[in-house]
CSV table of C-alpha atoms and ligand atoms in Angstrom, one decimal:
chain,number,residue,atom,x,y,z
A,1,MET,CA,19.0,86.3,-129.0
A,2,LYS,CA,18.5,89.8,-127.8
A,3,ALA,CA,21.3,92.2,-127.0
A,4,ILE,CA,21.8,95.9,-126.1
A,5,ALA,CA,24.0,97.7,-128.6
A,6,ILE,CA,25.3,101.2,-129.4
A,7,VAL,CA,26.8,102.8,-132.4
A,8,PRO,CA,30.2,104.2,-131.1
A,9,GLY,CA,30.3,107.9,-131.2
A,10,LYS,CA,26.5,108.3,-131.4
A,11,ALA,CA,24.2,108.9,-128.5
A,12,GLY,CA,21.6,106.2,-127.7
A,13,ALA,CA,21.2,102.5,-127.4
A,14,LYS,CA,19.0,99.9,-129.1
A,15,LEU,CA,17.8,96.4,-128.6
A,16,VAL,CA,19.2,94.2,-131.4
A,17,GLU,CA,19.1,90.6,-132.5
A,18,ARG,CA,22.4,88.6,-132.6
A,19,ALA,CA,23.0,85.0,-133.5
A,20,GLU,CA,23.4,82.8,-130.3
A,21,PRO,CA,27.1,82.0,-130.0
A,22,ALA,CA,28.2,78.3,-130.0
A,23,LEU,CA,31.4,76.7,-128.6
A,24,GLY,CA,34.1,76.9,-131.2
A,25,ALA,CA,37.0,75.2,-129.4
A,26,PRO,CA,37.6,72.6,-126.7
A,27,ASP,CA,38.7,75.3,-124.2
A,28,GLU,CA,35.5,77.4,-124.4
A,29,ILE,CA,32.6,77.9,-122.1
A,30,LYS,CA,29.1,79.0,-122.8
A,31,VAL,CA,27.3,81.0,-120.2
A,32,ARG,CA,23.7,82.1,-119.9
A,33,ILE,CA,23.8,85.6,-118.7
A,34,ILE,CA,21.9,86.3,-115.5
A,35,ARG,CA,22.5,90.0,-114.9
A,36,VAL,CA,24.8,92.7,-116.1
A,37,GLY,CA,25.8,95.8,-114.2
A,38,ILE,CA,25.8,99.4,-115.6
A,39,CYS,CA,28.7,101.7,-114.8
A,40,GLY,CA,30.0,105.1,-115.8
A,41,THR,CA,31.8,103.6,-118.8
A,42,ASP,CA,28.5,102.2,-120.1
A,43,ARG,CA,26.8,105.5,-119.6
A,44,GLU,CA,29.6,107.3,-121.4
A,45,GLU,CA,29.4,104.8,-124.3
A,46,VAL,CA,25.6,105.3,-124.5
A,47,SER,CA,26.0,109.1,-124.5
A,48,GLY,CA,28.3,108.9,-127.6
A,49,GLY,CA,31.7,108.8,-125.7
A,50,ARG,CA,34.6,106.4,-125.6
A,51,ALA,CA,33.8,103.0,-127.3
A,52,ALA,CA,34.9,101.1,-130.4
A,53,ALA,CA,33.0,98.5,-132.4
A,54,PRO,CA,34.6,95.2,-133.5
A,55,ASP,CA,36.4,95.2,-136.8
A,56,GLY,CA,33.9,95.1,-139.7
A,57,GLN,CA,30.9,95.8,-137.5
A,58,HIS,CA,29.2,99.2,-137.0
A,59,ASP,CA,27.6,98.6,-133.7
A,60,LEU,CA,28.9,97.2,-130.3
A,61,VAL,CA,27.1,95.2,-127.8
A,62,ILE,CA,27.8,96.9,-124.5
A,63,GLY,CA,28.2,95.6,-120.9
A,64,HIS,CA,31.3,94.3,-119.1
A,65,GLU,CA,30.1,93.7,-115.5
A,66,MET,CA,28.4,90.3,-115.8
A,67,CYS,CA,27.5,87.2,-114.0
A,68,GLY,CA,25.9,84.1,-115.4
A,69,GLN,CA,25.5,80.3,-115.2
A,70,VAL,CA,27.6,77.8,-117.2
A,71,ILE,CA,25.4,75.8,-119.6
A,72,GLU,CA,28.0,74.1,-121.8
A,73,VAL,CA,31.8,73.4,-121.6
A,74,GLY,CA,34.3,72.2,-124.2
A,75,SER,CA,36.0,68.9,-123.8
A,76,ALA,CA,39.3,70.4,-122.4
A,77,VAL,CA,37.6,72.6,-119.8
A,78,THR,CA,38.5,71.7,-116.2
A,79,ARG,CA,37.9,74.9,-114.3
A,80,ALA,CA,34.1,75.1,-114.7
A,81,LYS,CA,31.1,72.7,-115.1
A,82,ASN,CA,27.5,73.1,-116.1
A,83,GLY,CA,25.5,74.9,-113.5
A,84,ASP,CA,28.4,76.8,-112.0
A,85,HIS,CA,28.0,80.5,-111.5
A,86,ALA,CA,30.6,82.3,-113.4
A,87,VAL,CA,32.1,85.7,-114.3
A,88,PHE,CA,34.2,86.5,-117.3
A,89,THR,CA,37.0,89.1,-117.2
A,90,VAL,CA,36.9,92.1,-119.5
A,91,ARG,CA,40.2,92.6,-121.4
A,92,ARG,CA,41.6,90.4,-124.1
A,93,GLY,CA,45.3,90.7,-124.8
A,94,CYS,CA,47.0,92.1,-127.9
A,95,GLY,CA,48.9,88.8,-128.4
A,96,GLU,CA,52.1,90.6,-128.9
A,97,CYS,CA,53.6,92.1,-125.7
A,98,PHE,CA,55.0,90.3,-122.6
A,99,SER,CA,52.2,91.4,-120.3
A,100,CYS,CA,49.5,90.0,-122.6
A,101,LEU,CA,51.4,86.8,-123.3
A,102,THR,CA,51.7,86.2,-119.6
A,103,SER,CA,48.0,86.7,-118.8
A,104,ARG,CA,48.4,90.4,-117.6
A,105,SER,CA,46.6,92.2,-120.4
A,106,ASP,CA,45.5,94.7,-117.8
A,107,MET,CA,49.2,95.9,-118.2
A,108,CYS,CA,49.2,95.7,-122.0
A,109,GLN,CA,52.3,97.4,-123.4
A,110,THR,CA,51.1,98.1,-127.0
A,111,GLY,CA,47.6,99.5,-126.3
A,112,LYS,CA,46.2,97.1,-128.9
A,113,TYR,CA,44.2,95.2,-126.3
A,114,ARG,CA,40.4,94.7,-126.7
A,115,GLU,CA,37.8,94.9,-124.0
A,116,ARG,CA,34.4,93.1,-124.1
A,117,GLY,CA,31.6,95.7,-124.3
A,118,ILE,CA,34.0,98.7,-124.6
A,119,LYS,CA,36.7,98.3,-127.2
A,120,GLY,CA,36.6,96.1,-130.3
A,121,LEU,CA,34.7,93.1,-128.8
A,122,ASP,CA,31.0,92.7,-128.2
A,123,GLY,CA,30.1,92.7,-124.5
A,124,TYR,CA,27.8,91.0,-122.1
A,125,GLN,CA,24.4,92.8,-122.3
A,126,THR,CA,22.9,89.8,-124.1
A,127,GLU,CA,21.4,86.4,-123.4
A,128,TYR,CA,24.4,84.0,-124.0
A,129,VAL,CA,28.2,84.5,-124.3
A,130,VAL,CA,31.0,82.1,-125.2
A,131,ASP,CA,34.6,82.7,-124.1
A,132,LYS,CA,37.8,80.9,-123.2
A,133,GLU,CA,38.2,79.0,-120.0
A,134,ARG,CA,41.2,81.2,-119.0
A,135,HIS,CA,39.0,84.2,-118.7
A,136,VAL,CA,36.4,82.7,-116.3
A,137,ILE,CA,36.1,82.9,-112.5
A,138,VAL,CA,33.8,80.4,-110.9
A,139,VAL,CA,31.8,81.9,-108.1
A,140,PRO,CA,30.2,80.1,-105.1
A,141,ALA,CA,26.4,79.8,-105.5
A,142,ASP,CA,25.7,81.7,-102.3
A,143,LEU,CA,27.4,84.8,-103.9
A,144,ALA,CA,25.2,84.6,-107.0
A,145,ALA,CA,23.0,87.5,-106.1
A,146,VAL,CA,26.0,89.9,-105.7
A,147,ALA,CA,28.5,88.3,-108.2
A,148,VAL,CA,27.8,91.1,-110.6
A,149,LEU,CA,29.9,93.3,-108.3
A,150,ILE,CA,33.0,91.2,-108.8
A,151,GLU,CA,34.2,93.2,-111.9
A,152,PRO,CA,33.9,96.7,-110.3
A,153,LEU,CA,35.5,95.2,-107.2
A,154,SER,CA,38.4,93.8,-109.2
A,155,ILE,CA,39.3,97.3,-110.3
A,156,VAL,CA,39.9,98.4,-106.7
A,157,GLU,CA,41.6,95.1,-105.8
A,158,LYS,CA,44.2,95.9,-108.4
A,159,ALA,CA,44.5,99.5,-107.3
A,160,ILE,CA,44.8,98.7,-103.6
A,161,ASP,CA,47.2,95.8,-104.2
A,162,ASP,CA,49.5,97.9,-106.3
A,163,ALA,CA,49.4,100.7,-103.8
A,164,ILE,CA,50.6,98.3,-101.1
A,165,ARG,CA,53.2,96.8,-103.3
A,166,LEU,CA,54.5,100.3,-104.1
A,167,GLN,CA,54.7,101.3,-100.5
A,168,SER,CA,56.5,98.0,-99.7
A,169,THR,CA,59.3,98.8,-102.1
A,170,ARG,CA,59.7,102.4,-101.0
A,171,CYS,CA,59.1,102.6,-97.3
A,172,PRO,CA,61.7,101.4,-94.8
A,173,GLU,CA,59.2,99.9,-92.3
A,174,PRO,CA,60.0,96.2,-92.2
A,175,ALA,CA,57.6,93.6,-93.7
A,176,ILE,CA,55.0,95.8,-95.2
A,177,THR,CA,52.3,93.3,-96.1
A,178,PRO,CA,48.6,93.7,-96.8
A,179,ALA,CA,48.3,94.1,-93.0
A,180,TRP,CA,50.1,97.4,-93.5
A,181,LEU,CA,46.7,98.9,-94.1
A,182,SER,CA,45.5,98.0,-90.7
A,183,GLY,CA,44.8,101.3,-88.8
A,184,ARG,CA,46.0,103.4,-91.7
A,185,ARG,CA,43.9,106.4,-92.7
A,186,CYS,CA,42.5,106.0,-96.1
A,187,LEU,CA,40.3,108.4,-98.1
A,188,VAL,CA,38.0,107.2,-100.9
A,189,ALA,CA,36.7,110.0,-103.2
A,190,GLY,CA,33.5,109.4,-105.0
A,191,LEU,CA,31.0,107.1,-103.4
A,192,GLY,CA,29.6,105.4,-106.5
A,193,PRO,CA,29.8,101.5,-106.6
A,194,VAL,CA,33.5,101.5,-107.2
A,195,GLY,CA,34.2,103.9,-104.3
A,196,LEU,CA,31.9,102.0,-101.9
A,197,LEU,CA,33.5,98.7,-102.9
A,198,ALA,CA,36.9,100.3,-102.4
A,199,ALA,CA,35.8,101.3,-98.9
A,200,MET,CA,34.7,97.8,-98.2
A,201,ALA,CA,38.0,96.3,-99.4
A,202,LEU,CA,39.9,98.7,-97.2
A,203,VAL,CA,37.7,98.2,-94.1
A,204,LEU,CA,38.2,94.4,-94.6
A,205,ARG,CA,41.9,95.1,-94.3
A,206,GLY,CA,41.5,97.0,-91.1
A,207,ALA,CA,41.9,100.5,-92.5
A,208,ASP,CA,40.3,103.6,-91.0
A,209,VAL,CA,38.2,104.6,-94.0
A,210,TYR,CA,36.9,108.1,-94.9
A,211,GLY,CA,34.6,108.5,-97.9
A,212,LEU,CA,34.1,111.8,-99.6
A,213,ASP,CA,31.2,112.9,-101.8
A,214,VAL,CA,28.7,115.7,-102.1
A,215,LEU,CA,25.6,113.9,-100.8
A,216,ASP,CA,23.3,114.3,-97.8
A,217,ALA,CA,24.7,112.2,-95.0
A,218,ALA,CA,21.2,110.5,-94.7
A,219,SER,CA,21.2,109.4,-98.3
A,220,ALA,CA,21.8,105.8,-99.4
A,221,ARG,CA,25.5,105.9,-100.3
A,222,PRO,CA,26.9,107.7,-97.2
A,223,LYS,CA,24.6,105.4,-95.1
A,224,TRP,CA,26.0,102.3,-96.8
A,225,LEU,CA,29.5,103.5,-96.0
A,226,THR,CA,28.9,104.2,-92.4
A,227,GLY,CA,27.0,100.9,-92.2
A,228,ILE,CA,30.3,99.0,-92.8
A,229,GLY,CA,32.2,101.2,-90.4
A,230,GLY,CA,33.5,104.0,-92.6
A,231,HIS,CA,33.2,107.8,-91.9
A,232,TYR,CA,31.4,110.1,-94.3
A,233,VAL,CA,33.0,113.4,-95.3
A,234,ASP,CA,30.6,115.8,-97.0
A,235,GLY,CA,32.6,117.6,-99.7
A,236,ARG,CA,30.2,120.6,-99.6
A,237,GLN,CA,31.3,121.3,-96.0
A,238,VAL,CA,34.8,120.0,-96.2
A,239,PRO,CA,36.3,120.8,-99.7
A,240,ALA,CA,39.2,118.8,-100.9
A,241,ASP,CA,41.8,121.4,-99.9
A,242,GLN,CA,40.5,121.4,-96.3
A,243,VAL,CA,40.4,117.7,-95.7
A,244,HIS,CA,44.0,117.7,-94.4
A,245,ASP,CA,43.3,120.3,-91.7
A,246,THR,CA,39.7,119.2,-90.9
A,247,VAL,CA,39.8,115.4,-91.0
A,248,GLY,CA,43.6,114.8,-91.1
A,249,ALA,CA,46.3,113.6,-93.5
A,250,MET,CA,45.6,110.4,-95.4
A,251,ASP,CA,48.2,107.6,-95.8
A,252,VAL,CA,46.3,106.3,-98.9
A,253,ILE,CA,43.9,108.1,-101.2
A,254,LEU,CA,41.8,106.1,-103.8
A,255,ASP,CA,39.9,108.3,-106.2
A,256,ALA,CA,36.8,106.9,-107.9
A,257,SER,CA,35.2,110.2,-108.7
A,258,GLY,CA,36.4,110.7,-112.3
A,259,ILE,CA,36.3,114.5,-111.6
A,260,ALA,CA,39.7,115.9,-112.7
A,261,ALA,CA,39.7,119.0,-110.6
A,262,LEU,CA,38.9,117.0,-107.4
A,263,GLU,CA,41.4,114.4,-108.4
A,264,PHE,CA,44.2,117.1,-108.4
A,265,ASN,CA,42.9,119.0,-105.3
A,266,LEU,CA,42.9,115.9,-103.2
A,267,LEU,CA,46.7,115.7,-103.4
A,268,ASP,CA,46.4,118.3,-100.6
A,269,ALA,CA,45.1,115.6,-98.2
A,270,LEU,CA,47.9,113.1,-98.8
A,271,ALA,CA,50.2,112.4,-95.9
A,272,LEU,CA,54.0,112.4,-96.0
A,273,ASN,CA,55.2,109.4,-98.0
A,274,GLY,CA,51.6,108.7,-98.9
A,275,VAL,CA,50.3,106.9,-101.9
A,276,TYR,CA,47.4,108.1,-104.1
A,277,VAL,CA,45.8,105.9,-106.7
A,278,VAL,CA,43.4,107.3,-109.3
A,279,THR,CA,40.8,104.9,-110.8
A,280,GLY,CA,38.1,107.4,-112.0
A,281,ILE,CA,38.3,108.2,-115.7
A,282,PRO,CA,37.2,111.8,-116.4
A,283,GLY,CA,34.8,112.2,-119.3
A,284,GLY,CA,34.8,115.2,-121.7
A,285,ASP,CA,37.7,117.7,-122.1
A,286,ARG,CA,36.8,120.6,-119.9
A,287,PRO,CA,40.0,122.7,-119.4
A,288,LEU,CA,41.5,122.6,-115.9
A,289,GLN,CA,43.8,125.0,-114.2
A,290,VAL,CA,46.4,123.3,-112.0
A,291,GLN,CA,48.9,124.8,-109.6
A,292,GLY,CA,51.6,122.8,-111.4
A,293,ALA,CA,54.7,124.0,-109.6
A,294,GLU,CA,53.1,123.6,-106.1
A,295,LEU,CA,51.8,120.2,-107.0
A,296,ILE,CA,55.2,118.9,-108.2
A,297,ARG,CA,57.0,120.6,-105.3
A,298,ARG,CA,54.7,118.8,-102.8
A,299,LEU,CA,55.1,115.4,-104.5
A,300,VAL,CA,58.9,115.7,-104.3
A,301,MET,CA,59.2,117.2,-100.9
A,302,SER,CA,56.7,114.7,-99.3
A,303,ASN,CA,57.9,111.5,-101.1
A,304,GLN,CA,54.5,111.0,-102.5
A,305,VAL,CA,53.3,108.7,-105.3
A,306,MET,CA,50.3,109.3,-107.5
A,307,PHE,CA,49.5,106.7,-110.0
A,308,GLY,CA,46.6,105.6,-112.3
A,309,SER,CA,45.2,102.1,-112.4
A,310,VAL,CA,42.8,100.6,-114.9
A,311,ASN,CA,41.3,97.2,-115.6
A,312,ALA,CA,42.2,94.1,-113.7
A,313,ALA,CA,43.8,90.7,-114.2
A,314,ARG,CA,42.2,87.3,-113.4
A,315,GLY,CA,44.0,87.3,-110.1
A,316,HIS,CA,42.3,90.5,-109.1
A,317,PHE,CA,38.9,89.0,-110.0
A,318,GLU,CA,39.7,86.1,-107.7
A,319,MET,CA,40.7,88.5,-104.9
A,320,ALA,CA,37.4,90.3,-105.5
A,321,ALA,CA,35.4,87.1,-105.2
A,322,GLN,CA,37.2,86.3,-101.9
A,323,ASP,CA,36.5,89.8,-100.6
A,324,LEU,CA,32.9,89.6,-101.6
A,325,ALA,CA,32.6,86.4,-99.7
A,326,ARG,CA,34.3,88.0,-96.6
A,327,GLY,CA,32.0,91.0,-97.0
A,328,HIS,CA,29.0,88.7,-97.3
A,329,ARG,CA,30.0,86.8,-94.1
A,330,ARG,CA,30.5,90.1,-92.2
A,331,TRP,CA,27.6,92.3,-93.4
A,332,GLY,CA,25.2,89.8,-95.0
A,333,SER,CA,22.4,91.5,-96.9
A,334,GLN,CA,24.0,94.9,-96.7
A,335,LEU,CA,26.1,93.9,-99.7
A,336,GLY,CA,23.0,93.2,-101.8
A,337,ALA,CA,21.8,96.7,-100.9
A,338,LEU,CA,24.4,98.0,-103.3
A,339,ILE,CA,22.2,96.8,-106.2
A,340,THR,CA,19.4,99.3,-106.1
A,341,ARG,CA,17.5,98.8,-109.4
A,342,HIS,CA,16.9,95.8,-111.5
A,343,HIS,CA,15.7,96.4,-115.1
A,344,ARG,CA,14.4,94.2,-117.9
A,345,PRO,CA,16.3,94.3,-121.2
A,346,SER,CA,13.4,96.1,-122.8
A,347,GLN,CA,13.7,98.9,-120.2
A,348,PHE,CA,17.2,99.8,-121.4
A,349,ALA,CA,16.3,103.4,-122.1
A,350,GLU,CA,15.2,103.9,-118.5
A,351,ALA,CA,18.2,101.9,-117.2
A,352,PHE,CA,20.7,104.2,-119.0
A,353,GLY,CA,18.7,107.4,-118.3
A,354,ASP,CA,18.7,109.6,-115.3
A,355,ARG,CA,19.1,107.9,-112.0
A,356,PRO,CA,17.3,108.6,-108.7
A,357,SER,CA,19.8,110.2,-106.3
A,358,ASP,CA,19.6,107.2,-104.0
A,359,SER,CA,20.6,104.7,-106.8
A,360,ILE,CA,23.9,102.9,-106.4
A,361,LYS,CA,24.3,99.9,-108.8
A,362,GLU,CA,21.7,99.4,-111.5
A,363,VAL,CA,21.6,96.0,-113.4
A,364,ILE,CA,19.8,94.5,-116.3
A,365,GLU,CA,18.3,91.1,-115.6
A,366,TRP,CA,18.5,88.8,-118.6
B,401,LIG,C1,36.2,98.9,-116.8
B,401,LIG,C2,37.6,98.3,-117.1
B,401,LIG,C3,38.1,98.9,-118.3
B,401,LIG,C4,38.1,100.5,-118.3
B,401,LIG,C5,38.6,101.2,-119.5
B,401,LIG,C6,36.2,100.4,-116.9
B,401,LIG,O1,34.8,100.8,-116.7
B,401,LIG,O2,35.7,98.4,-115.6
B,401,LIG,O3,37.6,96.9,-117.2
B,401,LIG,O4,39.5,98.5,-118.5
B,401,LIG,O5,36.7,100.8,-118.1
B,401,LIG,O6,38.0,100.8,-120.7
């Protein structure tokens, strides 16, 4: 079968041949891949950045945002059956720490976890994959066209859920629940697929959502945001350090930009007692000057929390599938408009190359 692979540390991707995987245990599921999304991590891997091949292998099949159809299940499998649409999670535990032993490898304590398509395990940019039942999420057939968005959405589900949990342990308001977000002012920075999906999850929870980027308001991503009821903030007119005075203080900030300078500057926009979650992973090592003392002073004097969030557990994938279904009911085909380009596997060079400015999520159709 065909697969798209990279050699970690080297720029470029190639189409390779791999042996088709077969079930090896009663709790395994074989899936025919339908489509696989491309995100910033994939682009970084293809440009020679962060990635690791499986032990004893020099190349790595990339891809971690997948959806497919179950074609074979082991005798012990109860969660999925042939014909189901399915998504596999990304991270596989280290097998040593409490988090990994309790199905929370997203919070691995040793750092020895592996991630399909990123770190130590082949990914999903291929025709068939086999994995354990415990890593699968079965998706309703009417979501099949957008199920490839479940993985990026799972990242923001975790970030938002943890932000609410943090606030509920810190703030005296009684009974902070997910409904706490209702009417709260939330800023999402970086309107790529993760940022737009974060905006959607926040709008679904009743938040007043602002999205910051440096794009023309009439272009696809700001329009998608306003189409679901968010407000667009053009960072070229309102720089991060003026958001507070121009647009107002934000109870919650979710960064999906991966731009370190912006990630720091946005602290300026955070309200008293606010929570700020960073999901964007900056590439490269460009030096950055930070007003360290001012930043720490503000965090302390304003009771603020800033935390990072990476990866997602099965539960977050399930929350993502539920939110995708709610979004689908509320906005219909608008959800599908997030997927702007479909490529064939042989067009991988174009798929990983420069993108038109109106592109949102690009996928490979297998
Ligand atoms: C993926 C996560 C992964 C992270 C770090 C992201 O692009 O969506 O699943 O944990 O990269 O490797």
